[in-house]
């Protein structure tokens, strides 16, 4: 039974491919899946620029994608040359949101490809804090199933 479970886990890991990576705690067999995200960037001499857009209400939005294909398609519709999809982990995405994109108040999750860029960003926006809660471990899912410490 144990062998069957390990085979299923390996198959699942292969199917997930580039969308997740496996972390193993030292001395333990417990595995944690960490998702990859995709952002749109362009490389300039000596720096990397992250794609953001200011919407009509003055709020700055950062588009974040769950697949490379969607991010690459969006990069091609940005209207300027040099934009491309870049894979990023949760830690780097947090660094981006607290560093060069600290002015972004909202995140657009997987903007639809059948709309204009600004409209696609507008309809897929969620608040920055709502997006960061599960990544930083402050969301409800982080605490589900754990006991309280007194």
Coordinates of N, CA, C and O in Angstrom, one line a residue:
X1 N 0.8 -1.2 0.0 CA 0.0 0.0 0.0 C 0.9 1.3 0.0 O 0.6 2.2 -0.7
X2 N 1.9 1.2 0.8 CA 2.8 2.4 0.9 C 3.5 2.6 -0.5 O 3.6 3.8 -0.9
X3 N 3.9 1.6 -1.2 CA 4.5 1.7 -2.5 C 3.6 2.3 -3.5 O 3.9 3.2 -4.3
X4 N 2.3 1.8 -3.4 CA 1.3 2.4 -4.4 C 1.1 3.9 -4.1 O 1.0 4.6 -5.1
X5 N 1.1 4.3 -2.9 CA 0.9 5.7 -2.6 C 2.1 6.5 -3.1 O 1.9 7.6 -3.7
X6 N 3.3 6.0 -3.0 CA 4.4 6.7 -3.5 C 4.4 6.8 -5.0 O 4.8 7.9 -5.6
X7 N 4.0 5.8 -5.7 CA 3.9 5.8 -7.1 C 2.9 6.8 -7.6 O 3.1 7.6 -8.5
X8 N 1.7 6.9 -6.9 CA 0.7 7.9 -7.3 C 1.2 9.3 -7.0 O 1.0 10.2 -7.8
X9 N 2.0 9.5 -5.9 CA 2.5 10.8 -5.7 C 3.5 11.2 -6.8 O 3.5 12.4 -7.2
X10 N 4.4 10.3 -7.2 CA 5.3 10.6 -8.3 C 4.6 10.9 -9.6 O 5.0 11.8 -10.3
X11 N 3.6 10.1 -9.9 CA 2.8 10.4 -11.1 C 2.2 11.8 -11.1 O 2.2 12.5 -12.0
X12 N 1.6 12.1 -9.9 CA 1.0 13.5 -9.8 C 2.1 14.5 -9.9 O 1.9 15.6 -10.6
X13 N 3.3 14.3 -9.3 CA 4.3 15.3 -9.5 C 4.8 15.5 -10.9 O 5.0 16.6 -11.4
X14 N 4.8 14.4 -11.7 CA 5.2 14.5 -13.1 C 4.1 15.2 -13.9 O 4.4 16.1 -14.7
X15 N 2.8 14.9 -13.6 CA 1.8 15.6 -14.3 C 1.8 17.1 -14.0 O 1.5 17.9 -14.8
X16 N 2.1 17.5 -12.7 CA 2.1 18.9 -12.4 C 3.3 19.6 -13.0 O 3.3 20.8 -13.2
X17 N 4.4 18.9 -13.3 CA 5.5 19.4 -14.0 C 6.1 20.7 -13.5 O 6.5 20.7 -12.4
X18 N 6.0 21.7 -14.3 CA 6.6 23.0 -13.9 C 5.7 23.8 -13.0 O 6.1 24.9 -12.6
X19 N 4.5 23.4 -12.8 CA 3.7 24.2 -12.0 C 3.9 24.1 -10.5 O 3.5 24.9 -9.7
X20 N 4.6 23.0 -10.0 CA 4.9 22.9 -8.6 C 6.3 22.4 -8.4 O 6.9 21.8 -9.3
X21 N 6.8 22.6 -7.2 CA 8.1 22.0 -6.8 C 7.9 21.4 -5.4 O 7.0 21.8 -4.7
X22 N 8.7 20.4 -5.1 CA 8.5 19.7 -3.9 C 9.6 20.1 -2.9 O 10.7 20.1 -3.2
X23 N 9.1 20.3 -1.7 CA 10.1 20.7 -0.6 C 10.0 19.5 0.5 O 8.9 19.1 0.8
X24 N 11.1 19.1 1.0 CA 11.1 18.1 2.0 C 11.8 18.7 3.2 O 12.9 19.2 3.2
X25 N 11.1 18.7 4.4 CA 11.8 19.1 5.6 C 12.9 18.2 6.0 O 12.9 17.0 5.7
X26 N 14.0 18.7 6.6 CA 15.1 17.9 7.0 C 14.6 16.8 8.0 O 14.0 17.1 8.9
X27 N 15.0 15.6 7.7 CA 14.7 14.5 8.6 C 13.3 14.0 8.5 O 12.9 13.0 9.2
X28 N 12.5 14.5 7.6 CA 11.1 14.1 7.5 C 10.7 13.6 6.1 O 11.4 13.9 5.2
X29 N 9.6 12.9 6.0 CA 9.1 12.4 4.7 C 8.0 13.3 4.2 O 7.5 13.1 3.1
X30 N 7.5 14.2 5.0 CA 6.4 15.0 4.6 C 6.8 15.9 3.5 O 7.8 16.5 3.4
X31 N 5.9 16.0 2.5 CA 6.2 16.8 1.3 C 5.2 18.0 1.2 O 4.0 17.8 1.5
X32 N 5.6 19.1 0.8 CA 4.8 20.3 0.7 C 4.9 20.8 -0.7 O 6.0 20.9 -1.3
X33 N 3.8 21.0 -1.4 CA 3.8 21.5 -2.8 C 3.8 23.0 -2.8 O 2.9 23.7 -2.1
X34 N 4.7 23.6 -3.5 CA 4.8 25.1 -3.6 C 4.5 25.4 -5.0 O 5.2 25.0 -5.9
X35 N 3.5 26.2 -5.3 CA 3.1 26.6 -6.7 C 4.1 27.5 -7.3 O 4.8 28.3 -6.6
X36 N 4.2 27.5 -8.6 CA 4.9 28.5 -9.4 C 3.9 29.4 -10.0 O 2.8 29.1 -10.2
X37 N 4.3 30.7 -10.1 CA 3.5 31.7 -10.7 C 4.2 32.2 -11.9 O 5.4 32.0 -12.1
X38 N 3.5 32.9 -12.8 CA 4.1 33.5 -13.9 C 3.8 35.0 -14.0 O 2.6 35.4 -13.7
X39 N 4.8 35.9 -14.2 CA 4.6 37.3 -14.3 C 5.1 37.7 -15.6 O 5.8 37.0 -16.3
X40 N 4.8 38.9 -16.0 CA 5.3 39.5 -17.3 C 6.4 40.5 -17.0 O 6.2 41.4 -16.2
X41 N 7.6 40.3 -17.6 CA 8.7 41.2 -17.4 C 9.4 41.5 -18.7 O 9.1 40.9 -19.7
X42 N 10.2 42.5 -18.6 CA 11.2 42.8 -19.8 C 12.5 43.2 -19.2 O 12.6 43.8 -18.1
X43 N 13.5 42.8 -19.9 CA 14.9 43.0 -19.4 C 15.5 44.2 -20.0 O 15.5 44.3 -21.3
X44 N 15.9 45.2 -19.2 CA 16.5 46.4 -19.7 C 18.0 46.3 -19.2 O 18.3 45.5 -18.3
X45 N 18.8 47.1 -19.8 CA 20.3 47.1 -19.3 C 20.4 47.3 -17.8 O 20.0 48.3 -17.3
X46 N 20.9 46.2 -17.2 CA 21.1 46.3 -15.7 C 20.0 46.1 -14.8 O 20.1 46.2 -13.6
X47 N 18.8 45.9 -15.4 CA 17.6 45.7 -14.5 C 16.5 44.9 -15.2 O 16.5 44.8 -16.4
X48 N 15.5 44.5 -14.4 CA 14.4 43.8 -14.9 C 13.2 44.7 -14.6 O 13.0 45.1 -13.4
X49 N 12.3 44.9 -15.5 CA 11.1 45.7 -15.3 C 9.9 44.7 -15.3 O 9.7 43.9 -16.1
X50 N 9.0 44.9 -14.2 CA 7.8 44.0 -14.1 C 6.7 44.8 -14.7 O 6.5 46.0 -14.4
X51 N 5.8 44.1 -15.5 CA 4.7 44.8 -16.1 C 3.6 45.1 -15.1 O 3.2 44.2 -14.3
X52 N 3.2 46.3 -15.0 CA 2.1 46.8 -14.2 C 1.3 47.8 -15.0 O 1.9 48.3 -16.0
X53 N 0.1 48.0 -14.7 CA -0.7 48.9 -15.4 C -1.5 49.8 -14.4 O -2.0 49.2 -13.4
X54 N -1.7 51.0 -14.7 CA -2.5 51.9 -13.9 C -3.9 51.9 -14.5 O -4.1 52.3 -15.7
X55 N -4.9 51.5 -13.7 CA -6.3 51.5 -14.2 C -6.9 52.8 -14.1 O -6.4 53.8 -13.5
X56 N -8.1 53.0 -14.6 CA -8.9 54.3 -14.7 C -9.0 54.9 -13.3 O -9.0 56.1 -13.2
X57 N -9.2 54.1 -12.2 CA -9.4 54.7 -10.9 C -8.1 55.1 -10.2 O -8.1 55.5 -9.1
X58 N -7.0 54.9 -10.9 CA -5.7 55.3 -10.3 C -5.0 54.1 -9.6 O -3.9 54.3 -9.1
X59 N -5.6 52.9 -9.5 CA -5.0 51.8 -8.8 C -4.0 51.1 -9.8 O -4.3 50.9 -11.0
X60 N -2.9 50.7 -9.2 CA -1.9 50.0 -10.0 C -2.1 48.5 -9.8 O -2.3 48.0 -8.7
X61 N -2.1 47.8 -10.9 CA -2.4 46.3 -10.9 C -1.2 45.5 -11.5 O -0.6 45.9 -12.4
X62 N -1.0 44.4 -10.8 CA 0.1 43.5 -11.3 C -0.6 42.2 -11.8 O -1.3 41.5 -11.0
X63 N -0.5 41.8 -13.0 CA -1.1 40.6 -13.5 C -0.2 39.4 -13.1 O 1.0 39.4 -13.3
X64 N -0.8 38.3 -12.6 CA -0.2 37.1 -12.1 C -0.9 35.9 -12.8 O -2.1 35.9 -12.8
X65 N -0.1 35.0 -13.4 CA -0.7 33.9 -14.1 C -0.3 32.6 -13.5 O 0.7 32.4 -12.9
X66 N -1.2 31.6 -13.8 CA -0.9 30.2 -13.3 C -0.3 29.3 -14.3 O 0.1 28.2 -14.1
X67 N -0.2 29.8 -15.6 CA 0.4 29.0 -16.6 C 1.3 29.9 -17.5 O 1.0 31.1 -17.7
X68 N 2.3 29.3 -18.1 CA 3.3 30.0 -18.9 C 2.6 30.5 -20.2 O 2.8 31.6 -20.7
X69 N 1.7 29.6 -20.8 CA 1.1 30.0 -22.0 C 0.2 31.2 -21.9 O 0.2 32.1 -22.8
X70 N -0.6 31.3 -20.8 CA -1.4 32.5 -20.6 C -0.5 33.8 -20.4 O -0.9 34.8 -20.9
X71 N 0.5 33.6 -19.6 CA 1.4 34.8 -19.4 C 2.1 35.2 -20.7 O 2.2 36.4 -21.0
X72 N 2.5 34.3 -21.5 CA 3.2 34.6 -22.8 C 2.2 35.2 -23.8 O 2.5 36.2 -24.4
X73 N 1.0 34.7 -23.8 CA 0.0 35.4 -24.6 C -0.4 36.8 -24.2 O -0.5 37.7 -25.0
X74 N -0.4 37.0 -22.9 CA -0.7 38.3 -22.4 C 0.5 39.3 -22.7 O 0.3 40.4 -23.1
X75 N 1.7 38.8 -22.6 CA 2.9 39.6 -22.9 C 2.9 40.0 -24.3 O 3.3 41.1 -24.6
X76 N 2.4 39.2 -25.2 CA 2.4 39.6 -26.6 C 1.3 40.6 -26.9 O 1.4 41.3 -28.0
X77 N 0.4 40.8 -26.0 CA -0.7 41.8 -26.2 C -0.4 43.1 -25.5 O -1.3 44.0 -25.5
X78 N 0.7 43.2 -24.8 CA 1.0 44.4 -24.0 C 1.2 45.7 -24.8 O 1.2 46.8 -24.2
X79 N 1.4 45.6 -26.1 CA 1.5 46.8 -26.9 C 2.9 47.3 -27.1 O 3.1 48.1 -28.0
X80 N 3.8 46.8 -26.4 CA 5.2 47.2 -26.5 C 6.1 46.0 -26.7 O 5.7 44.9 -26.4
X81 N 7.3 46.1 -27.3 CA 8.1 45.0 -27.5 C 9.0 44.7 -26.3 O 9.2 45.5 -25.4
X82 N 9.4 43.4 -26.2 CA 10.4 43.0 -25.1 C 9.7 42.4 -23.9 O 10.4 41.8 -23.1
X83 N 8.4 42.4 -23.8 CA 7.7 41.7 -22.7 C 7.7 40.2 -22.9 O 7.4 39.8 -24.0
X84 N 7.9 39.5 -21.8 CA 7.9 38.0 -21.9 C 7.5 37.4 -20.5 O 7.6 38.1 -19.5
X85 N 7.1 36.2 -20.6 CA 6.6 35.5 -19.4 C 7.9 35.1 -18.6 O 8.9 34.7 -19.1
X86 N 7.8 35.1 -17.2 CA 8.9 34.7 -16.4 C 8.3 33.9 -15.2 O 7.4 34.4 -14.5
X87 N 8.8 32.7 -15.0 CA 8.4 31.9 -13.9 C 8.9 32.4 -12.6 O 10.1 32.8 -12.5
X88 N 8.1 32.4 -11.6 CA 8.6 32.9 -10.3 C 7.9 32.0 -9.2 O 6.8 31.6 -9.3
X89 N 8.6 31.8 -8.1 CA 8.1 31.1 -6.9 C 7.4 32.1 -6.0 O 7.4 33.3 -6.2
X90 N 6.8 31.5 -5.0 CA 6.0 32.4 -4.0 C 6.9 33.4 -3.3 O 6.6 34.5 -3.2
X91 N 8.2 33.0 -2.9 CA 9.1 33.9 -2.3 C 9.5 35.1 -3.1 O 9.5 36.2 -2.7
X92 N 9.8 34.8 -4.4 CA 10.2 35.9 -5.3 C 9.0 36.8 -5.6 O 9.1 38.0 -5.7
X93 N 7.8 36.2 -5.7 CA 6.6 37.0 -6.0 C 6.3 37.9 -4.8 O 6.0 39.1 -5.0
X94 N 6.5 37.5 -3.6 CA 6.4 38.3 -2.4 C 7.4 39.4 -2.4 O 7.1 40.6 -2.2
X95 N 8.6 39.1 -2.8 CA 9.7 40.1 -2.9 C 9.3 41.2 -4.0 O 9.6 42.4 -3.8
X96 N 8.7 40.7 -5.1 CA 8.3 41.7 -6.1 C 7.2 42.6 -5.6 O 7.3 43.8 -5.8
X97 N 6.2 42.0 -4.9 CA 5.1 42.8 -4.4 C 5.6 43.8 -3.3 O 4.9 44.8 -3.0
X98 N 6.6 43.5 -2.5 CA 7.1 44.4 -1.5 C 8.3 45.2 -1.9 O 8.8 46.0 -1.2
X99 N 8.8 45.0 -3.1 CA 9.9 45.7 -3.7 C 9.5 46.6 -4.8 O 8.8 47.6 -4.6
X100 N 9.8 46.2 -6.1 CA 9.5 47.1 -7.2 C 8.0 47.4 -7.4 O 7.7 48.4 -8.0
X101 N 7.1 46.5 -7.0 CA 5.7 46.6 -7.2 C 5.0 46.9 -5.9 O 3.8 46.6 -5.7
X102 N 5.6 47.6 -4.9 CA 5.0 47.9 -3.6 C 3.8 48.8 -3.8 O 3.0 48.9 -2.9
X103 N 3.7 49.6 -4.9 CA 2.6 50.5 -5.1 C 1.4 49.8 -5.7 O 0.3 50.4 -5.8
X104 N 1.5 48.5 -6.0 CA 0.3 47.8 -6.5 C -0.7 47.5 -5.4 O -0.3 46.7 -4.5
X105 N -1.9 48.0 -5.5 CA -2.9 47.7 -4.6 C -3.7 46.5 -4.9 O -4.4 46.0 -4.0
X106 N -3.7 46.1 -6.1 CA -4.5 44.9 -6.6 C -3.6 44.0 -7.4 O -2.6 44.4 -8.0
X107 N -4.0 42.7 -7.5 CA -3.4 41.7 -8.3 C -4.5 41.2 -9.3 O -5.6 40.9 -8.8
X108 N -4.2 41.0 -10.5 CA -5.1 40.4 -11.5 C -4.7 39.0 -11.7 O -3.6 38.7 -12.2
X109 N -5.6 38.1 -11.3 CA -5.3 36.6 -11.4 C -5.8 36.1 -12.7 O -7.0 36.2 -13.0
X110 N -4.9 35.6 -13.5 CA -5.2 35.0 -14.8 C -6.2 35.8 -15.6 O -7.3 35.4 -15.9
X111 N -5.8 37.1 -16.0 CA -6.7 37.9 -16.8 C -7.1 37.2 -18.1 O -6.3 36.5 -18.7
X112 N -8.4 37.2 -18.5 CA -8.8 36.5 -19.7 C -8.2 37.1 -20.9 O -7.9 38.3 -21.1
X113 N -8.0 36.2 -21.9 CA -7.3 36.6 -23.1 C -8.2 37.1 -24.2 O -7.7 37.6 -25.2
X114 N -9.5 37.0 -24.0 CA -10.4 37.5 -25.1 C -10.8 38.9 -24.9 O -11.7 39.4 -25.7
X115 N -10.3 39.7 -23.9 CA -10.6 41.1 -23.7 C -9.4 41.9 -23.9 O -8.3 41.5 -24.0
X116 N -9.6 43.2 -24.1 CA -8.5 44.2 -24.2 C -7.7 44.1 -22.9 O -8.3 43.7 -21.8
X117 N -6.5 44.5 -22.9 CA -5.6 44.4 -21.7 C -6.2 45.1 -20.5 O -6.3 44.5 -19.4
X118 N -6.6 46.3 -20.6 CA -7.1 47.1 -19.4 C -8.4 46.4 -18.9 O -8.6 46.3 -17.7
X119 N -9.3 46.0 -19.8 CA -10.5 45.4 -19.3 C -10.3 44.0 -18.7 O -10.9 43.7 -17.7
X120 N -9.4 43.3 -19.3 CA -9.0 41.9 -18.7 C -8.4 42.1 -17.3 O -8.8 41.3 -16.4
X121 N -7.6 43.1 -17.1 CA -7.1 43.4 -15.8 C -8.2 43.8 -14.8 O -8.2 43.3 -13.6
X122 N -9.1 44.6 -15.2 CA -10.1 45.1 -14.4 C -11.0 44.0 -13.9 O -11.4 44.0 -12.7
X123 N -11.4 43.1 -14.7 CA -12.4 42.1 -14.3 C -11.8 40.9 -13.5 O -12.5 40.1 -12.9
X124 N -10.4 40.8 -13.4 CA -9.8 39.7 -12.7 C -9.1 40.2 -11.5 O -8.2 39.4 -11.0
X125 N -9.3 41.4 -11.0 CA -8.6 41.9 -9.8 C -9.1 41.4 -8.5 O -10.3 41.2 -8.3
X126 N -8.1 41.2 -7.6 CA -8.4 41.0 -6.2 C -7.5 41.8 -5.4 O -6.4 42.3 -5.9
X127 N -7.8 42.1 -4.2 CA -7.0 43.0 -3.3 C -5.6 42.3 -3.1 O -5.5 41.1 -3.0
X128 N -4.6 43.1 -2.9 CA -3.2 42.6 -2.7 C -3.2 41.8 -1.4 O -2.6 40.7 -1.4
X129 N -3.8 42.2 -0.3 CA -3.8 41.5 0.9 C -4.5 40.2 0.8 O -4.0 39.2 1.4
X130 N -5.6 40.1 0.1 CA -6.3 38.9 -0.1 C -5.5 37.9 -0.9 O -5.4 36.7 -0.6
X131 N -4.7 38.4 -1.9 CA -3.8 37.5 -2.6 C -2.7 37.0 -1.8 O -2.3 35.8 -1.9
X132 N -2.1 37.8 -0.9 CA -0.9 37.5 -0.1 C -1.3 36.6 1.1 O -0.4 35.9 1.5
X133 N -2.5 36.6 1.6 CA -2.8 35.9 2.8 C -2.4 34.4 2.8 O -1.7 33.9 3.6
X134 N -2.9 33.6 1.8 CA -2.5 32.2 1.8 C -1.0 32.0 1.5 O -0.4 31.0 2.0
X135 N -0.4 32.9 0.7 CA 1.0 32.7 0.5 C 1.9 33.0 1.7 O 2.8 32.2 2.0
X136 N 1.5 34.0 2.5 CA 2.2 34.3 3.7 C 1.8 33.4 4.9 O 2.4 33.5 5.9
X137 N 0.8 32.6 4.7 CA 0.4 31.7 5.7 C -0.6 32.3 6.7 O -0.8 31.8 7.8
X138 N -1.2 33.4 6.4 CA -2.2 34.0 7.3 C -3.6 33.7 7.0 O -4.5 34.1 7.7
X139 N -3.8 33.0 5.9 CA -5.1 32.6 5.5 C -5.7 31.5 6.3 O -5.0 30.8 7.0
X140 N -7.0 31.3 6.2 CA -7.7 30.3 7.0 C -7.2 28.9 6.6 O -7.0 28.1 7.5
X141 N -6.8 28.6 5.4 CA -6.3 27.3 5.0 C -5.0 26.9 5.8 O -4.8 25.7 6.0
X142 N -4.3 27.9 6.1 CA -3.0 27.6 6.9 C -3.3 27.0 8.2 O -2.6 26.2 8.7
X143 N -4.4 27.5 8.9 CA -4.7 27.1 10.2 C -5.7 25.9 10.3 O -5.8 25.4 11.4
X144 N -6.3 25.5 9.2 CA -7.2 24.4 9.3 C -6.5 23.1 9.7 O -5.5 22.8 9.2
X145 N -7.2 22.4 10.6 CA -6.7 21.1 11.0 C -5.5 21.2 12.0 O -5.0 20.1 12.4
X146 N -5.2 22.3 12.5 CA -4.1 22.4 13.5 C -4.7 22.8 14.8 O -5.7 23.5 14.9
X147 N -4.1 22.3 15.9 CA -4.6 22.6 17.2 C -4.0 24.0 17.6 O -3.2 24.6 17.0
X148 N -4.6 24.5 18.7 CA -4.1 25.8 19.2 C -3.1 25.6 20.3 O -3.0 24.6 21.0
X149 N -2.2 26.5 20.4 CA -1.1 26.5 21.3 C -1.5 27.3 22.5 O -1.8 28.5 22.3
X150 N -1.4 26.8 23.7 CA -1.8 27.6 24.9 C -0.6 28.0 25.7 O 0.5 27.5 25.6

